Amino acid sequence: MSEFDTVIAGGTIATAADVVKCDIGISGGRIVALGEKLAGGARRIDAGGRLVLPGGVDGHCHFDQPTGDGSVMADDFLTGTRSALCGGTTTIIPFAAQQKGKSLRAAVQDYHRRADGKALIDYAFHLIVADATEQVLGQELPALIKDGYTSFKIYMTYDDLKLDDRQILDVLAVARGEQAMVMIHAENTDCIAWLTERLERAGKTGPRFHAVSRPMAVEREATHRAITLAELVDVPVLIVHVSGREAVEQIRWAQARGLKIFAETCPQYLVLSEDDLGKPDFEGAKCICSPPPRDKANQQAIWDGLAGGVFQVFSSDHAPFRFDGPDGKRVAGADAPYRKIPNGVPGVETRLPILFSEGVVGGRITLQQFVALTASNPARIYGLAPRKGSIAIGADADLAIWDPERKAAIRNADLHHNVDYTPYEGLQVTGWPVTTLSRGDVVWDGGKVLAQPGRGRFLPCETPDAAKPAGRAAWQR
Ligand code: URP
Ligand code: ZN
Ligand code: ZN
């Protein structure tokens, strides 16, 4: 009997720190040996000189999340995790979303039912706190954090989700007390509503006006306000889906002052632009997401933030709505005004290939930065490290064997989600995972999905070190 269930031989492993030629020994779903020329292994996988990376951790994606407008997310935990693993991602963290007037615990129970028996890879949940009642802040949220739901998202916009500043302060104080990580969607809701009213009056309702209604200033102001509220409470926060220069400037300014402000960006802000929203025949709707994609100069600012360390996390923000059919982008009609078009773009499968190709192959970031942004940092910041997000003794054997030279154009027909389009159709990328392992099981190989529905396990999260306060805040003294 070999001491290893599996040996991956002949690869170059990359972590957030190192790139080194090394074999990997796997037993019981975990990495148990790293070394040169490892012998044995009931199964041997020849990496053939390719890269072996930690499986991606997608810290921001939406699967089977109930919506309030009659639309339906096209991906559930089966198709969403299938798409994820085909793109080299082995852990996903979607959102259990509270509805206003309803219990947060009930949202979590419902979300478990949606994942049970379907997920192909491991998953944790973020919470969405939409109704900051005394019951939620005093009882439900602290209890859920103790149960392993240690991160949650709050919104500064969207009528059915938004919290005002006073509520945000209350929520941040709970996060401080319980050591949870707060993700903030930062856009100024009143400015968006004011601009939208005027655009509608002028008949400017096509998809391209989505970007006009949510200009950079709207995101910049809210980002600064989120930072200020976090500073007052003295709690770390993570600003999600940052889209351009002015928000980056606010975050960089806060980080330079020593505030613990983390930041996330996504593929759409690197390769899509506001011009995509102007495509004819309602095609622009395919790229409607919030904040909206911006312009080339803003894309460059996001690259500078990725290379310079402003961003810790690179997520997909996969929000899967079909283009055709009655329950996706056209839920309010074939030519609906932009404000009635469901927000979000799909991208859980293309997240890693786009960043690898445009970033690593394009010479903008290092391979170690790629690993940190896509796997190690989200695992650490959301309390899943050291089990997920790295290649280390004792870590789960969640791995992507990556062909750094495979060149292909992204085609929706080749993807594995349940969405009928990709906003990245035709984008040439270099690099794609050829084999994905989840807890030592080969789940993607030779162009085939090999995982059984329900094999994915729920991961309770630790309270992240990043969320631990350093002493008492001024308002507590
Ligand atoms: O447009 C987006 N980003 N849709 C998904 C929901 C969110 O705010 O992340
Ligand atoms: Zn958001
Ligand atoms: Zn999102």
XYZ file of C-alpha atoms and ligand atoms in Angstrom:
488
model
C 0.000 0.000 0.000
C 1.321 3.417 -0.947
C 1.434 6.095 1.703
C -0.323 8.420 -0.795
C -3.726 8.146 -2.445
C -2.496 10.433 -5.201
C 0.791 11.966 -6.261
C 0.889 14.912 -8.633
C 4.327 14.751 -10.187
C 6.305 16.920 -12.562
C 4.591 20.223 -11.926
C 5.669 23.692 -10.877
C 3.643 24.739 -7.874
C 2.837 28.364 -7.250
C 1.689 29.850 -3.967
C 1.271 33.447 -2.901
C 4.920 33.329 -1.818
C 6.839 30.950 -4.076
C 7.063 29.289 -7.462
C 8.938 25.995 -7.234
C 9.229 22.633 -8.981
C 7.703 20.184 -6.550
C 5.568 17.026 -6.361
C 2.489 16.834 -4.161
C 1.454 13.815 -2.081
C -2.227 13.575 -1.187
C -3.905 11.352 1.397
C -7.414 11.473 2.798
C -8.186 14.541 0.686
C -5.350 16.588 2.162
C -1.861 17.543 1.086
C 0.507 15.410 3.180
C 3.821 15.775 1.362
C 5.645 18.289 -0.788
C 8.962 17.231 -2.233
C 11.154 16.301 -5.146
C 10.517 13.021 -6.947
C 7.844 11.679 -4.560
C 7.493 7.922 -5.091
C 4.342 5.840 -4.853
C 0.772 6.978 -4.996
C -2.206 4.711 -5.734
C -2.841 7.192 -8.497
C -0.164 9.257 -10.211
C -1.016 12.379 -12.137
C 1.637 13.700 -14.477
C 1.471 17.486 -14.438
C 3.760 17.454 -17.468
C 5.680 20.585 -16.533
C 2.502 22.619 -16.139
C 1.662 24.887 -13.222
C -0.071 23.498 -10.148
C -2.032 26.231 -8.379
C -4.237 26.318 -5.289
C -7.811 25.912 -6.498
C -9.463 29.283 -6.761
C -11.568 30.670 -3.935
C -14.328 32.820 -5.402
C -15.241 35.091 -2.512
C -18.139 36.790 -4.265
C -20.659 34.977 -6.463
C -24.442 34.659 -6.557
C -26.052 31.250 -7.086
C -29.786 30.530 -6.772
C -30.301 33.727 -4.801
C -33.948 34.776 -4.579
C -34.639 38.112 -6.277
C -37.457 40.594 -5.762
C -38.348 41.443 -9.364
C -39.552 38.133 -10.795
C -36.178 37.299 -12.312
C -34.545 33.951 -11.586
C -30.839 33.256 -11.334
C -29.916 30.806 -14.061
C -27.317 28.995 -11.985
C -28.112 26.910 -8.955
C -25.525 25.137 -6.813
C -25.174 22.377 -9.390
C -24.580 24.415 -12.533
C -22.789 27.203 -10.683
C -20.276 24.916 -9.003
C -19.882 22.943 -12.262
C -18.899 26.118 -14.042
C -16.606 27.127 -11.179
C -14.589 23.910 -11.140
C -14.192 23.907 -14.934
C -12.486 27.263 -14.511
C -10.173 26.056 -11.724
C -12.191 27.314 -8.745
C -12.659 24.846 -5.893
C -14.359 26.941 -3.193
C -17.206 29.378 -3.617
C -18.745 31.827 -1.167
C -22.203 32.923 -2.346
C -24.736 34.873 -0.291
C -27.569 33.853 2.010
C -29.663 36.985 1.611
C -32.079 38.264 4.224
C -35.269 39.801 2.888
C -36.596 42.905 4.618
C -39.075 41.936 7.326
C -37.823 38.355 7.428
C -35.411 36.452 9.603
C -31.729 36.128 8.720
C -31.606 32.620 10.190
C -34.490 31.591 7.922
C -32.535 32.876 4.904
C -29.570 30.719 5.925
C -31.726 27.625 6.400
C -33.342 28.187 3.012
C -29.945 28.633 1.383
C -28.654 25.381 2.849
C -31.621 23.604 1.291
C -30.679 25.096 -2.066
C -27.075 23.880 -1.802
C -27.695 20.451 -0.235
C -27.337 17.565 -2.648
C -26.247 19.828 -5.484
C -22.861 21.437 -4.852
C -19.934 19.774 -6.631
C -17.261 21.666 -4.669
C -16.995 23.053 -1.144
C -18.824 26.206 -0.196
C -19.239 28.695 2.618
C -21.886 31.399 2.907
C -21.655 35.127 3.338
C -24.784 36.683 4.813
C -26.585 39.717 3.397
C -28.004 41.906 6.164
C -30.905 43.844 4.642
C -32.987 44.558 7.730
C -30.970 45.754 10.702
C -33.629 45.256 13.384
C -32.855 44.899 17.086
C -33.630 41.189 16.827
C -31.237 40.738 13.896
C -28.403 42.803 15.387
C -28.858 41.651 18.973
C -29.554 37.953 18.464
C -29.529 36.459 14.984
C -26.382 37.988 13.571
C -24.129 37.310 16.603
C -25.429 33.727 16.797
C -24.877 33.131 13.084
C -21.346 34.539 13.244
C -20.598 32.070 16.080
C -22.028 29.287 13.885
C -19.476 29.937 11.129
C -21.083 32.628 8.975
C -18.349 35.124 9.743
C -18.714 37.576 6.877
C -21.645 39.561 5.589
C -22.478 42.081 2.934
C -24.365 45.324 3.341
C -25.637 47.646 0.647
C -25.675 51.432 0.388
C -28.066 51.206 -2.572
C -30.910 49.027 -4.014
C -34.306 49.803 -2.428
C -34.857 46.292 -1.082
C -31.395 45.983 0.467
C -29.965 49.386 1.379
C -29.110 50.528 4.884
C -28.742 54.178 5.876
C -25.621 55.506 7.611
C -27.049 55.106 11.092
C -27.972 51.493 10.396
C -24.565 50.854 8.883
C -22.902 52.142 12.049
C -25.047 49.778 14.131
C -24.163 46.830 11.897
C -20.448 47.696 11.923
C -20.505 47.809 15.725
C -21.855 44.244 15.784
C -19.136 43.167 13.346
C -16.529 44.719 15.630
C -17.918 42.974 18.693
C -18.176 39.585 16.984
C -15.078 39.915 14.766
C -16.845 39.443 11.467
C -15.766 40.762 8.079
C -18.134 43.279 6.505
C -18.337 43.642 2.728
C -19.795 46.931 1.526
C -21.507 47.710 -1.781
C -20.634 51.394 -2.065
C -22.839 53.523 -4.316
C -24.813 56.626 -3.288
C -28.452 55.606 -3.604
C -30.023 59.096 -3.616
C -27.706 60.310 -6.350
C -28.607 57.289 -8.491
C -32.342 57.860 -7.916
C -32.036 61.579 -8.720
C -30.109 60.943 -11.937
C -32.456 58.133 -12.953
C -35.532 60.337 -12.574
C -34.032 62.950 -14.849
C -32.824 60.448 -17.414
C -36.268 58.830 -17.524
C -37.990 62.174 -17.986
C -35.729 62.770 -20.981
C -36.539 59.330 -22.373
C -32.975 58.145 -21.815
C -33.674 54.631 -20.645
C -31.571 52.349 -22.885
C -28.924 50.114 -21.297
C -26.136 52.637 -21.915
C -27.780 55.114 -19.542
C -27.229 52.651 -16.703
C -23.641 53.935 -16.616
C -24.781 57.571 -16.820
C -26.988 57.019 -13.751
C -24.096 55.553 -11.730
C -21.073 57.735 -12.536
C -17.745 57.324 -10.784
C -18.550 60.176 -8.365
C -21.480 58.167 -6.987
C -19.145 55.291 -6.164
C -16.349 57.580 -4.955
C -18.574 59.365 -2.448
C -20.042 56.150 -1.067
C -16.600 54.546 -0.857
C -15.329 57.498 1.149
C -18.418 57.398 3.379
C -18.034 53.656 3.963
C -14.418 54.243 4.943
C -15.450 57.037 7.312
C -18.114 54.912 8.978
C -15.635 52.046 9.387
C -13.063 54.452 10.836
C -15.589 55.794 13.354
C -16.488 52.319 14.550
C -12.847 51.213 14.222
C -13.588 48.044 12.300
C -12.032 46.544 9.154
C -14.268 46.452 6.070
C -13.909 45.212 2.522
C -15.190 47.370 -0.341
C -16.549 45.047 -3.027
C -16.555 45.307 -6.831
C -14.484 48.490 -7.117
C -14.789 49.786 -10.670
C -12.399 52.660 -11.234
C -9.846 55.299 -10.346
C -11.698 57.550 -7.941
C -12.769 54.703 -5.651
C -9.245 53.272 -5.825
C -7.909 56.676 -4.726
C -10.172 56.710 -1.684
C -9.117 53.209 -0.666
C -5.426 53.920 -1.223
C -5.755 57.089 0.862
C -7.418 55.146 3.695
C -4.852 52.347 3.580
C -2.028 54.915 3.684
C -3.575 56.332 6.875
C -3.317 52.896 8.438
C -6.999 52.031 8.244
C -7.828 48.370 7.701
C -9.708 48.777 4.438
C -9.671 45.769 2.135
C -10.816 45.904 -1.472
C -12.091 43.619 -4.188
C -12.357 44.021 -7.921
C -13.663 41.763 -10.691
C -12.963 40.820 -14.341
C -15.704 43.096 -15.688
C -13.765 46.158 -14.547
C -10.658 45.031 -16.411
C -12.028 44.045 -19.802
C -15.537 45.515 -20.212
C -16.300 49.187 -20.699
C -19.267 51.554 -20.824
C -19.151 51.161 -24.631
C -20.335 47.575 -24.147
C -23.508 48.925 -22.534
C -24.202 50.864 -25.733
C -24.360 47.797 -27.980
C -27.520 47.782 -30.153
C -30.554 45.471 -29.948
C -30.583 45.417 -26.158
C -27.215 43.586 -26.232
C -25.886 46.227 -23.811
C -28.109 44.631 -21.152
C -25.709 41.702 -21.080
C -23.101 43.930 -19.442
C -25.330 45.758 -16.970
C -23.863 45.370 -13.519
C -23.345 47.733 -10.612
C -21.107 49.619 -10.400
C -21.015 49.732 -14.208
C -17.951 49.015 -16.328
C -16.133 52.295 -17.017
C -13.470 53.281 -19.590
C -9.888 52.395 -20.533
C -8.349 54.885 -18.092
C -10.363 53.368 -15.248
C -9.389 49.858 -16.325
C -5.764 50.976 -16.057
C -6.407 52.374 -12.568
C -7.774 48.966 -11.521
C -4.675 47.266 -12.933
C -2.477 49.709 -11.007
C -4.441 48.864 -7.849
C -4.009 45.132 -8.437
C -0.283 45.419 -9.103
C 0.319 47.897 -6.280
C -1.519 46.010 -3.540
C -4.619 48.183 -3.098
C -6.736 45.109 -3.854
C -6.528 41.913 -1.831
C -9.334 39.988 -3.529
C -10.301 39.295 -7.141
C -13.786 37.760 -7.388
C -16.215 37.039 -10.205
C -19.390 38.638 -8.769
C -21.036 35.952 -10.923
C -24.680 37.055 -11.135
C -26.299 34.768 -13.692
C -29.296 36.108 -15.620
C -30.183 34.730 -19.040
C -30.444 37.139 -21.976
C -33.320 35.357 -23.721
C -36.443 34.114 -21.991
C -38.862 35.760 -19.603
C -37.008 35.579 -16.287
C -33.575 37.049 -16.988
C -32.364 40.338 -18.419
C -35.766 40.769 -20.149
C -37.914 40.125 -17.079
C -39.518 43.571 -17.458
C -39.885 43.265 -21.227
C -37.822 42.900 -24.371
C -36.847 46.568 -24.365
C -37.236 47.483 -20.695
C -35.697 50.640 -19.215
C -32.267 49.994 -17.734
C -33.457 50.383 -14.158
C -35.654 47.301 -14.567
C -32.917 45.095 -16.017
C -31.465 42.645 -13.461
C -27.952 43.678 -12.482
C -24.988 41.392 -12.867
C -22.854 39.416 -15.297
C -21.802 35.759 -15.294
C -18.104 34.960 -14.848
C -17.356 32.250 -12.283
C -15.639 30.065 -14.924
C -13.739 32.811 -16.721
C -12.452 34.662 -13.623
C -9.115 32.854 -13.358
C -8.366 32.585 -17.101
C -9.009 36.310 -17.633
C -6.785 37.439 -14.755
C -4.079 34.922 -15.652
C -4.068 35.893 -19.306
C -4.421 39.647 -19.027
C -2.494 39.903 -15.772
C 0.247 37.259 -15.570
C 0.794 36.579 -19.274
C 0.264 40.274 -19.974
C 3.085 41.130 -17.539
C 0.937 43.278 -15.239
C 1.036 41.110 -12.099
C 3.210 38.228 -10.921
C 2.076 34.633 -10.657
C 2.303 34.921 -6.868
C 0.024 37.959 -6.917
C -2.403 36.001 -9.077
C -2.536 33.215 -6.478
C -2.880 35.679 -3.601
C -5.732 37.586 -5.257
C -7.699 34.593 -6.462
C -7.188 32.029 -3.695
C -4.989 32.732 -0.654
C -6.276 36.179 0.302
C -10.002 35.423 0.020
C -9.442 32.224 2.039
C -7.623 34.193 4.744
C -9.901 37.229 4.802
C -13.056 35.090 5.012
C -11.775 32.639 7.621
C -11.113 29.580 5.445
C -7.320 29.509 5.774
C -5.202 27.443 6.244
C -7.589 24.765 4.979
C -8.298 26.492 1.661
C -6.405 28.782 -0.677
C -2.866 27.453 -0.475
C -0.595 24.525 -1.218
C 0.719 23.504 2.176
C 0.964 20.411 4.338
C -2.425 19.814 5.959
C -4.392 21.958 3.512
C -7.217 20.427 1.517
C -5.945 19.075 -1.799
C -7.884 21.645 -3.821
C -5.719 22.184 -6.865
C -5.786 23.370 -10.445
C -3.302 21.936 -12.908
C -2.907 24.869 -15.209
C -1.719 24.941 -18.806
C -0.112 28.374 -19.065
C 0.178 28.133 -22.833
C -3.286 27.040 -23.868
C -4.657 29.713 -26.173
C -8.348 29.999 -26.922
C -11.102 32.482 -27.457
C -13.783 32.441 -24.764
C -16.989 31.031 -26.258
C -20.190 30.631 -24.306
C -20.736 27.306 -26.071
C -17.621 25.993 -24.270
C -18.621 27.176 -20.795
C -20.503 25.139 -18.206
C -22.832 27.639 -16.561
C -26.537 27.774 -17.345
C -26.456 31.284 -18.781
C -27.037 31.762 -22.501
C -24.228 34.269 -22.973
C -20.881 35.411 -21.669
C -19.968 39.094 -21.747
C -16.460 37.936 -22.715
C -17.466 36.194 -25.978
C -14.480 36.178 -28.342
C -11.914 37.399 -25.782
C -8.607 35.647 -26.497
C -7.038 34.157 -23.394
C -3.826 32.265 -22.755
C -3.959 29.764 -19.890
C -6.704 27.424 -18.692
C -6.986 24.655 -16.101
C -6.715 21.184 -17.594
C -7.389 19.270 -14.362
C -9.079 20.366 -11.135
C -8.956 18.461 -7.843
C -11.266 19.039 -4.907
C -10.181 17.402 -1.633
C -8.032 15.060 -3.731
C -10.840 14.002 -6.078
C -10.320 14.755 -9.746
C -13.438 16.761 -10.607
C -12.436 18.159 -14.015
C -10.119 16.468 -16.456
C -9.767 16.087 -20.195
C -12.690 18.424 -20.785
C -15.030 16.344 -18.601
C -16.779 17.081 -15.315
C -16.222 14.089 -13.015
C -17.907 15.212 -9.802
C -21.155 13.918 -8.355
C -23.856 16.357 -7.194
C -23.774 16.741 -3.419
C -20.085 15.912 -2.953
C -19.385 19.562 -2.080
C -19.365 20.236 1.669
C -20.441 23.269 3.633
C -17.506 25.057 5.283
C -18.162 26.912 8.529
C -15.735 29.854 8.597
C -13.456 30.907 11.451
C -13.526 34.498 12.608
C -10.844 35.922 10.328
C -7.668 37.321 11.882
C -8.169 40.285 9.576
C -11.377 41.157 11.466
C -9.845 41.088 14.943
C -9.815 44.576 16.486
C -6.627 45.885 18.084
C -7.850 47.026 21.496
C -10.767 49.228 22.458
C -12.116 51.829 20.045
C -12.211 55.499 21.064
C -16.033 55.380 21.364
C -15.746 52.486 23.824
C -13.313 54.184 26.189
O -24.492 44.116 -10.570
C -24.136 43.364 -9.681
N -22.968 43.522 -9.111
N -24.945 42.381 -9.308
C -24.762 41.485 -8.300
C -25.214 42.019 -6.982
C -24.164 42.832 -6.319
O -24.427 43.972 -5.970
O -23.064 42.344 -6.126
Zn -22.863 44.536 -4.743
Zn -22.403 40.623 -6.100
